Each structure stands twice: as structure tokens, then as C-alpha cells.
Amino acid sequence: HAAKQRKLGSLVYSPELNASSAQTLSLLGELRRAVREGELRLFVQPKLAVGSGRIVGGEALVRWQHPQRGMVPPMQFIPFAEDTGFIHTLTLWVVEEAARIVAAWRTQGFEGRLSINLSTHDIAKPDLLDQLDARSAAAGVPPSALCLEITESAIMSDPQRAVQTLQALQARGYKLSIDDFGTGYSSYATLKTLPVHELKIDMSFVRAMEREPKDAMIVRSIVELGHNLGLSVVAEGVENATVLERLHAMGCDEAQGWHIGKPMPAAELDAWLQQRQTAATPG
Ligand code: C2E
Ligand code: MG
Ligand code: MG
Ligand code: MG
């Protein structure tokens, strides 16, 4: 019994672990159980249109409500899921859940768009498009109500293939975003061929822009670059009003961050949106 406790106690995955080690197998078994028993939670962080002050949707962020460990953050199991191939099962769960959330929004008259994070492995999978279509169609949600976020590094691990996949997704109507922009290794040559509609500025720049002129200059340059390429630009990691004001002055289109709203369960977001709307309506 004590040995089992120890295994559960070391949930943090390290890549040095042998793929066939008892610990890896145990964690994989636990992840399978998590999906089967409904231990995964999809939180949503609201996304603000900076100009209008309206909430235009959100980003879906997965958590694992572990029976012993409490709420486990994604960075403690996503890399493991990627290395073991379990990420496909996880992504499909996220897509299904996300489509359900958007469908519920739409019945309430909220036409928000929900962003989903994809991994390198997801965009390398030939049936991704069909899987996405099946789930959005089942929920009665148009592809344009979903945005797929892909990091620069995921794109650059196989740019030619990524471009093909993204073109197919874009042709079907899905919106596409480059996540953590500015920290990867994408070239302007690749960027100009990507059918994305959004650049998401990495939060390391956004969080530092208040005290570091160079970070502020980088944010400003990405906004300009994005606009010159006809893209929408989002800043993530907006933690206070000063940063939001500066982003507004720079013409940044959208913002996400604790100052606007933390990631929360979808049901909580509904209440949060209503309260916000009530507060904004005089009388
Ligand atoms: P990301 O896509 O870049 O998501 C942004 C992260 O920043 C989230 O962390 C979010 O909670 C956090 N964040 C949001 N606003 C603020 C802020 O104002 N200040 C600070 N300091 N942090 C903020 P989270 O939820 O822990 O997710 C971490 C990463 O895990 C995500 O980074 C994404 O790469 C990955 N991830 C999350 N959910 C999924 C998923 O469903 N599938 C895949 N493949 N990856 C996911
Ligand atoms: Mg993201
Ligand atoms: Mg990001
Ligand atoms: Mg990230």
C-alpha cells in the first residue's frame, strides 16, 4: 500500500523516466482512468476585445481533478501525454467538451469563439480534420466558432506539413492562432505562408512590458507586424489595468489575463458574463 502511495505522490513527469518504467505505466493508467471516470476539467479563460470592452469568447485550458493530488495543472501531464501518444485521446476529449460549451453559449445567445490548444502530435495526425468536424457537427457548432492554437515550435518541427494541415483546417472554416508568438523559431518566410487569423503574443513580453522598455517595444512591433499581415493580435498574461491601457494605445485587438478574468469552470463563466453585463448596463 505504501509503495502505491509513493507512486501517486510523484505525479510530476520527467522525460528521463524510462518509457516502460512502472511509474510511466502507472501514470498512463491513471490518465486513462481520468478520462474514463470524468476527472478532467475544461476551464475557460475569458478573452476581451480591447477596443469595445466586450468579451468575445475564451480559451479552453484543461485541468486534472485528481482524487488524491487535487487540481493538477496541464504542464504536469500534457508533456507526458505527448510522449506516450495519449495526447490524441486527451485532445479529442477537449474538443468534444469545448464544442459542448460553445453550443451552450449559442443557445443562450452568446456568439463567443472558444480557443483550443493543439499539440505537435495533433497537427501531424491525418484524421485530425475529420475528428474535429465530427465533434463540432455533433454539437451543432460551426467551425468558425472554434479557434485552434498552435505554438510556433509545433509549427517549426515540420513546417511543410504544418502548412498543409493548417490550410485544410482553414479551408473548412476553423480559425487558427499562433500561440506563444515571439518565443519560437518561426521565420517570416514561414509566417507569410501560414493561413492563421491571429498572433498571440507570448506572456513573457506582456508581463514584462510595464518595467522593461524592450519588452514593450517587442509587443508594439508584434502588433504592427500582425496588422501589416492582416492578422488579429492578442496579448496574454495581462495582469493589471496599466498594461491593458498600454495595449489599447498600441492598437492590440484582444487581451487575456488575470486582470480580465482567470480560467474558470464553464458554468462559472456564464455567471461571470452575466454579472459583467449587468454591471455594464446602467439602470
Ligand atoms: P497557453 O496556451 O499559453 O495558456 C496560457 C497559460 O497562462 C495558462 O496556463 C493560463 O492559465 C495562464 N495565464 C492566463 N492568464 C495569466 C496571467 O495573467 N498571468 C499569468 N502568470 N498566467 C496567466 P495553464 O492553464 O496552466 O496552461 C499552461 C499551458 O498548458 C498552456 O499554455 C498550453 O500550452 C497547455 N495546455 C493547457 N490546456 C491544454 C489542452 O487542452 N491541450 C494542450 N495540448 N495543451 C494545453
Ligand atoms: Mg494557448
Ligand atoms: Mg500561450
Ligand atoms: Mg504556453
GROMACS .gro file of C-alpha atoms and ligand atoms in nm:
model
  332
    1HIS     CA    1   0.000   0.000   0.000
    2ALA     CA    2   0.282   0.237   0.091
    3ALA     CA    3   0.450   0.174  -0.246
    4LYS     CA    4   0.133   0.268  -0.429
    5GLN     CA    5   0.109   0.590  -0.230
    6ARG     CA    6   0.462   0.682  -0.334
    7LYS     CA    7   0.381   0.629  -0.698
    8LEU     CA    8   0.076   0.850  -0.676
    9GLY     CA    9   0.284   1.102  -0.486
   10SER     CA   10   0.523   1.165  -0.774
   11LEU     CA   11   0.289   1.275  -1.043
   12VAL     CA   12   0.530   1.522  -1.198
   13TYR     CA   13   0.660   1.366  -1.514
   14SER     CA   14   1.026   1.390  -1.602
   15PRO     CA   15   1.144   1.294  -1.950
   16GLU     CA   16   1.430   1.091  -1.802
   17LEU     CA   17   1.180   0.831  -1.694
   18ASN     CA   18   1.213   0.514  -1.893
   19ALA     CA   19   0.910   0.474  -2.121
   20SER     CA   20   0.843   0.127  -1.984
   21SER     CA   21   0.908   0.207  -1.621
   22ALA     CA   22   0.649   0.112  -1.365
   23GLN     CA   23   0.593   0.478  -1.291
   24THR     CA   24   0.519   0.564  -1.653
   25LEU     CA   25   0.276   0.276  -1.683
   26SER     CA   26   0.109   0.374  -1.362
   27LEU     CA   27   0.067   0.737  -1.470
   28LEU     CA   28  -0.065   0.631  -1.811
   29GLY     CA   29  -0.315   0.407  -1.636
   30GLU     CA   30  -0.419   0.696  -1.418
   31LEU     CA   31  -0.469   0.925  -1.719
   32ARG     CA   32  -0.685   0.662  -1.889
   33ARG     CA   33  -0.889   0.643  -1.572
   34ALA     CA   34  -0.910   1.022  -1.559
   35VAL     CA   35  -1.083   1.033  -1.899
   36ARG     CA   36  -1.300   0.728  -1.826
   37GLU     CA   37  -1.410   0.846  -1.482
   38GLY     CA   38  -1.453   1.211  -1.574
   39GLU     CA   39  -1.165   1.356  -1.370
   40LEU     CA   40  -1.060   1.605  -1.640
   41ARG     CA   41  -1.199   1.958  -1.624
   42LEU     CA   42  -1.208   2.212  -1.902
   43PHE     CA   43  -1.164   2.564  -1.763
   44VAL     CA   44  -1.228   2.869  -1.978
   45GLN     CA   45  -1.041   3.198  -1.956
   46PRO     CA   46  -1.234   3.496  -2.099
   47LYS     CA   47  -1.095   3.690  -2.392
   48LEU     CA   48  -1.157   4.064  -2.420
   49ALA     CA   49  -1.189   4.282  -2.732
   50VAL     CA   50  -0.972   4.573  -2.617
   51GLY     CA   51  -1.145   4.841  -2.826
   52SER     CA   52  -1.508   4.763  -2.738
   53GLY     CA   53  -1.455   4.619  -2.391
   54ARG     CA   54  -1.667   4.318  -2.489
   55ILE     CA   55  -1.593   3.956  -2.402
   56VAL     CA   56  -1.563   3.779  -2.736
   57GLY     CA   57  -1.505   3.424  -2.615
   58GLY     CA   58  -1.233   3.242  -2.430
   59GLU     CA   59  -0.956   2.986  -2.422
   60ALA     CA   60  -1.014   2.628  -2.309
   61LEU     CA   61  -0.749   2.513  -2.059
   62VAL     CA   62  -0.751   2.157  -1.927
   63ARG     CA   63  -0.700   2.056  -1.562
   64TRP     CA   64  -0.700   1.721  -1.390
   65GLN     CA   65  -0.910   1.694  -1.077
   66HIS     CA   66  -0.706   1.411  -0.926
   67PRO     CA   67  -0.869   1.223  -0.636
   68GLN     CA   68  -0.551   1.241  -0.424
   69ARG     CA   69  -0.348   1.527  -0.573
   70GLY     CA   70  -0.618   1.788  -0.615
   71MET     CA   71  -0.627   2.013  -0.922
   72VAL     CA   72  -0.326   1.918  -1.136
   73PRO     CA   73  -0.210   2.187  -1.386
   74PRO     CA   74  -0.168   2.091  -1.755
   75MET     CA   75   0.211   2.126  -1.763
   76GLN     CA   76   0.229   1.832  -1.521
   77PHE     CA   77   0.059   1.588  -1.759
   78ILE     CA   78   0.048   1.734  -2.114
   79PRO     CA   79   0.420   1.665  -2.188
   80PHE     CA   80   0.372   1.310  -2.058
   81ALA     CA   81   0.058   1.267  -2.271
   82GLU     CA   82   0.254   1.390  -2.574
   83ASP     CA   83   0.543   1.149  -2.517
   84THR     CA   84   0.315   0.849  -2.474
   85GLY     CA   85   0.073   0.927  -2.758
   86PHE     CA   86  -0.212   0.969  -2.509
   87ILE     CA   87  -0.243   1.331  -2.624
   88HIS     CA   88  -0.475   1.219  -2.907
   89THR     CA   89  -0.733   1.085  -2.663
   90LEU     CA   90  -0.692   1.394  -2.448
   91THR     CA   91  -0.728   1.638  -2.738
   92LEU     CA   92  -1.045   1.466  -2.859
   93TRP     CA   93  -1.189   1.492  -2.508
   94VAL     CA   94  -1.104   1.864  -2.504
   95VAL     CA   95  -1.257   1.922  -2.848
   96GLU     CA   96  -1.579   1.740  -2.754
   97GLU     CA   97  -1.610   1.934  -2.429
   98ALA     CA   98  -1.524   2.265  -2.599
   99ALA     CA   99  -1.787   2.209  -2.868
  100ARG     CA  100  -2.043   2.141  -2.595
  101ILE     CA  101  -1.953   2.465  -2.417
  102VAL     CA  102  -1.984   2.670  -2.738
  103ALA     CA  103  -2.318   2.504  -2.818
  104ALA     CA  104  -2.446   2.603  -2.472
  105TRP     CA  105  -2.326   2.963  -2.525
  106ARG     CA  106  -2.512   2.977  -2.854
  107THR     CA  107  -2.841   2.860  -2.704
  108GLN     CA  108  -2.801   3.148  -2.455
  109GLY     CA  109  -2.745   3.392  -2.742
  110PHE     CA  110  -2.372   3.437  -2.680
  111GLU     CA  111  -2.182   3.400  -3.007
  112GLY     CA  112  -1.839   3.366  -2.848
  113ARG     CA  113  -1.546   3.184  -3.001
  114LEU     CA  114  -1.356   2.926  -2.798
  115SER     CA  115  -0.984   2.862  -2.849
  116ILE     CA  116  -0.838   2.513  -2.811
  117ASN     CA  117  -0.468   2.427  -2.771
  118LEU     CA  118  -0.331   2.169  -3.013
  119SER     CA  119  -0.001   1.980  -2.980
  120THR     CA  120   0.256   1.898  -3.248
  121HIS     CA  121   0.127   1.541  -3.248
  122ASP     CA  122  -0.229   1.657  -3.317
  123ILE     CA  123  -0.138   1.851  -3.629
  124ALA     CA  124   0.069   1.555  -3.755
  125LYS     CA  125  -0.232   1.324  -3.734
  126PRO     CA  126  -0.401   1.272  -4.074
  127ASP     CA  127  -0.753   1.231  -3.934
  128LEU     CA  128  -0.748   1.548  -3.718
  129LEU     CA  129  -0.979   1.737  -3.954
  130ASP     CA  130  -1.238   1.457  -3.965
  131GLN     CA  131  -1.227   1.418  -3.588
  132LEU     CA  132  -1.282   1.791  -3.538
  133ASP     CA  133  -1.561   1.801  -3.794
  134ALA     CA  134  -1.739   1.504  -3.636
  135ARG     CA  135  -1.735   1.669  -3.293
  136SER     CA  136  -1.831   2.019  -3.399
  137ALA     CA  137  -2.110   1.883  -3.620
  138ALA     CA  138  -2.242   1.661  -3.340
  139ALA     CA  139  -2.266   1.966  -3.114
  140GLY     CA  140  -2.416   2.180  -3.392
  141VAL     CA  141  -2.130   2.429  -3.375
  142PRO     CA  142  -1.984   2.595  -3.689
  143PRO     CA  143  -1.606   2.551  -3.729
  144SER     CA  144  -1.569   2.931  -3.724
  145ALA     CA  145  -1.676   2.931  -3.357
  146LEU     CA  146  -1.361   2.735  -3.274
  147CYS     CA  147  -1.005   2.866  -3.286
  148LEU     CA  148  -0.713   2.624  -3.286
  149GLU     CA  149  -0.398   2.748  -3.113
  150ILE     CA  150  -0.067   2.606  -3.228
  151THR     CA  151   0.270   2.712  -3.087
  152GLU     CA  152   0.549   2.837  -3.309
  153SER     CA  153   0.768   2.544  -3.207
  154ALA     CA  154   0.496   2.292  -3.301
  155ILE     CA  155   0.478   2.450  -3.646
  156MET     CA  156   0.854   2.463  -3.691
  157SER     CA  157   0.908   2.097  -3.605
  158ASP     CA  158   0.770   2.019  -3.955
  159PRO     CA  159   0.673   2.345  -4.127
  160GLN     CA  160   0.570   2.197  -4.463
  161ARG     CA  161   0.335   1.950  -4.304
  162ALA     CA  162   0.202   2.212  -4.063
  163VAL     CA  163   0.121   2.446  -4.352
  164GLN     CA  164  -0.073   2.169  -4.529
  165THR     CA  165  -0.270   2.078  -4.218
  166LEU     CA  166  -0.344   2.440  -4.132
  167GLN     CA  167  -0.458   2.511  -4.488
  168ALA     CA  168  -0.704   2.221  -4.471
  169LEU     CA  169  -0.836   2.339  -4.133
  170GLN     CA  170  -0.868   2.697  -4.254
  171ALA     CA  171  -1.050   2.586  -4.571
  172ARG     CA  172  -1.304   2.408  -4.352
  173GLY     CA  173  -1.366   2.729  -4.157
  174TYR     CA  174  -1.169   2.682  -3.835
  175LYS     CA  175  -0.989   2.990  -3.704
  176LEU     CA  176  -0.618   2.949  -3.636
  177SER     CA  177  -0.381   3.119  -3.395
  178ILE     CA  178  -0.007   3.108  -3.334
  179ASP     CA  179   0.037   3.070  -2.958
  180ASP     CA  180   0.336   3.197  -2.754
  181PHE     CA  181   0.441   3.410  -3.050
  182GLY     CA  182   0.790   3.554  -3.022
  183THR     CA  183   0.946   3.267  -2.830
  184GLY     CA  184   0.965   3.003  -3.106
  185TYR     CA  185   1.174   2.989  -3.416
  186SER     CA  186   0.930   3.070  -3.692
  187SER     CA  187   1.069   3.266  -3.981
  188TYR     CA  188   0.897   3.544  -4.171
  189ALA     CA  189   0.917   3.309  -4.471
  190THR     CA  190   0.701   3.052  -4.290
  191LEU     CA  191   0.478   3.310  -4.128
  192LYS     CA  192   0.370   3.456  -4.461
  193THR     CA  193   0.253   3.114  -4.581
  194LEU     CA  194   0.053   3.025  -4.268
  195PRO     CA  195  -0.325   3.067  -4.307
  196VAL     CA  196  -0.369   3.191  -3.948
  197HIS     CA  197  -0.602   3.472  -3.842
  198GLU     CA  198  -0.436   3.555  -3.510
  199LEU     CA  199  -0.100   3.608  -3.341
  200LYS     CA  200  -0.093   3.551  -2.967
  201ILE     CA  201   0.194   3.741  -2.806
  202ASP     CA  202   0.378   3.531  -2.552
  203MET     CA  203   0.302   3.644  -2.200
  204SER     CA  204   0.668   3.679  -2.104
  205PHE     CA  205   0.676   4.004  -2.309
  206VAL     CA  206   0.335   4.122  -2.191
  207ARG     CA  207   0.408   4.064  -1.823
  208ALA     CA  208   0.741   4.250  -1.850
  209MET     CA  209   0.630   4.542  -2.068
  210GLU     CA  210   0.549   4.766  -1.772
  211ARG     CA  211   0.906   4.769  -1.640
  212GLU     CA  212   1.114   4.679  -1.946
  213PRO     CA  213   1.110   4.920  -2.242
  214LYS     CA  214   1.247   4.649  -2.470
  215ASP     CA  215   0.957   4.416  -2.392
  216ALA     CA  216   0.712   4.699  -2.457
  217MET     CA  217   0.884   4.763  -2.790
  218ILE     CA  218   0.861   4.395  -2.883
  219VAL     CA  219   0.488   4.392  -2.803
  220ARG     CA  220   0.437   4.705  -3.013
  221SER     CA  221   0.634   4.552  -3.301
  222ILE     CA  222   0.433   4.229  -3.295
  223VAL     CA  223   0.107   4.426  -3.301
  224GLU     CA  224   0.234   4.618  -3.602
  225LEU     CA  225   0.366   4.307  -3.777
  226GLY     CA  226   0.036   4.127  -3.721
  227HIS     CA  227  -0.168   4.418  -3.852
  228ASN     CA  228   0.057   4.459  -4.156
  229LEU     CA  229  -0.005   4.091  -4.235
  230GLY     CA  230  -0.380   4.137  -4.187
  231LEU     CA  231  -0.394   3.940  -3.861
  232SER     CA  232  -0.565   3.997  -3.530
  233VAL     CA  233  -0.324   4.032  -3.237
  234VAL     CA  234  -0.392   3.904  -2.884
  235ALA     CA  235  -0.189   3.970  -2.571
  236GLU     CA  236  -0.197   3.707  -2.296
  237GLY     CA  237  -0.081   3.747  -1.938
  238VAL     CA  238  -0.246   4.088  -1.884
  239GLU     CA  239  -0.224   4.126  -1.508
  240ASN     CA  240  -0.318   4.490  -1.445
  241ALA     CA  241  -0.503   4.794  -1.581
  242THR     CA  242  -0.186   4.980  -1.679
  243VAL     CA  243  -0.079   4.704  -1.917
  244LEU     CA  244  -0.429   4.685  -2.064
  245GLU     CA  245  -0.428   5.063  -2.124
  246ARG     CA  246  -0.091   5.047  -2.297
  247LEU     CA  247  -0.210   4.761  -2.517
  248HIS     CA  248  -0.515   4.969  -2.605
  249ALA     CA  249  -0.292   5.260  -2.704
  250MET     CA  250  -0.083   5.025  -2.920
  251GLY     CA  251  -0.395   4.904  -3.101
  252CYS     CA  252  -0.373   4.547  -2.975
  253ASP     CA  253  -0.701   4.377  -3.070
  254GLU     CA  254  -0.767   4.136  -2.786
  255ALA     CA  255  -0.641   4.059  -2.438
  256GLN     CA  256  -0.645   3.776  -2.190
  257GLY     CA  257  -0.514   3.762  -1.835
  258TRP     CA  258  -0.587   3.766  -1.465
  259HIS     CA  259  -0.678   4.135  -1.476
  260ILE     CA  260  -0.966   4.048  -1.710
  261GLY     CA  261  -1.053   3.705  -1.574
  262LYS     CA  262  -0.885   3.386  -1.453
  263PRO     CA  263  -0.952   3.048  -1.612
  264MET     CA  264  -1.273   2.915  -1.454
  265PRO     CA  265  -1.523   2.631  -1.498
  266ALA     CA  266  -1.760   2.698  -1.791
  267ALA     CA  267  -2.061   2.724  -1.558
  268GLU     CA  268  -1.884   2.989  -1.351
  269LEU     CA  269  -1.801   3.184  -1.666
  270ASP     CA  270  -2.173   3.203  -1.752
  271ALA     CA  271  -2.245   3.370  -1.418
  272TRP     CA  272  -1.936   3.590  -1.455
  273LEU     CA  273  -2.051   3.707  -1.801
  274GLN     CA  274  -2.399   3.788  -1.672
  275GLN     CA  275  -2.266   3.984  -1.379
  276ARG     CA  276  -2.034   4.177  -1.608
  277GLN     CA  277  -2.317   4.257  -1.845
  278THR     CA  278  -2.540   4.370  -1.560
  279ALA     CA  279  -2.262   4.593  -1.429
  280ALA     CA  280  -2.217   4.747  -1.775
  281THR     CA  281  -2.588   4.823  -1.824
  282PRO     CA  282  -2.697   5.143  -1.647
  283GLY     CA  283  -3.024   5.132  -1.455
  284C2E     P1  284  -0.102   2.861  -2.302
  284C2E     O1  285  -0.190   2.805  -2.409
  284C2E     O2  286  -0.002   2.960  -2.342
  284C2E     O3  287  -0.201   2.916  -2.191
  284C2E     C1  288  -0.177   3.029  -2.113
  284C2E     C2  289  -0.142   2.995  -1.971
  284C2E     O4  290  -0.124   3.117  -1.899
  284C2E     C3  291  -0.248   2.919  -1.894
  284C2E     O5  292  -0.181   2.832  -1.803
  284C2E     C4  293  -0.319   3.029  -1.818
  284C2E     O6  294  -0.386   2.984  -1.701
  284C2E     C5  295  -0.204   3.118  -1.783
  284C2E     N1  296  -0.245   3.257  -1.760
  284C2E     C6  297  -0.354   3.320  -1.809
  284C2E     N2  298  -0.357   3.449  -1.773
  284C2E     C7  299  -0.247   3.472  -1.699
  284C2E     C8  300  -0.193   3.588  -1.632
  284C2E     O7  301  -0.249   3.697  -1.635
  284C2E     N3  302  -0.075   3.572  -1.568
  284C2E     C9  303  -0.009   3.452  -1.563
  284C2E     N4  304   0.106   3.447  -1.495
  284C2E     N5  305  -0.057   3.341  -1.624
  284C2E    C10  306  -0.175   3.350  -1.691
  284C2E     P2  307  -0.228   2.681  -1.784
  284C2E     O8  308  -0.376   2.672  -1.782
  284C2E     O9  309  -0.151   2.627  -1.667
  284C2E    O10  310  -0.178   2.613  -1.916
  284C2E    C11  311  -0.041   2.603  -1.946
  284C2E    C12  312  -0.019   2.551  -2.084
  284C2E    O11  313  -0.067   2.415  -2.094
  284C2E    C13  314  -0.094   2.626  -2.192
  284C2E    O12  315  -0.023   2.741  -2.226
  284C2E    C14  316  -0.097   2.523  -2.303
  284C2E    O13  317   0.024   2.524  -2.375
  284C2E    C15  318  -0.106   2.392  -2.226
  284C2E     N6  319  -0.246   2.344  -2.229
  284C2E    C16  320  -0.349   2.380  -2.150
  284C2E     N7  321  -0.462   2.314  -2.186
  284C2E    C17  322  -0.427   2.235  -2.291
  284C2E    C18  323  -0.501   2.142  -2.374
  284C2E    O14  324  -0.622   2.123  -2.361
  284C2E     N8  325  -0.429   2.079  -2.473
  284C2E    C19  326  -0.296   2.103  -2.493
  284C2E     N9  327  -0.234   2.037  -2.593
  284C2E    N10  328  -0.226   2.189  -2.418
  284C2E    C20  329  -0.291   2.255  -2.318
  285MG      MG  330  -0.293   2.874  -2.564
  286MG      MG  331   0.041   3.099  -2.478
  287MG      MG  332   0.244   2.834  -2.325
   0.00000   0.00000   0.00000
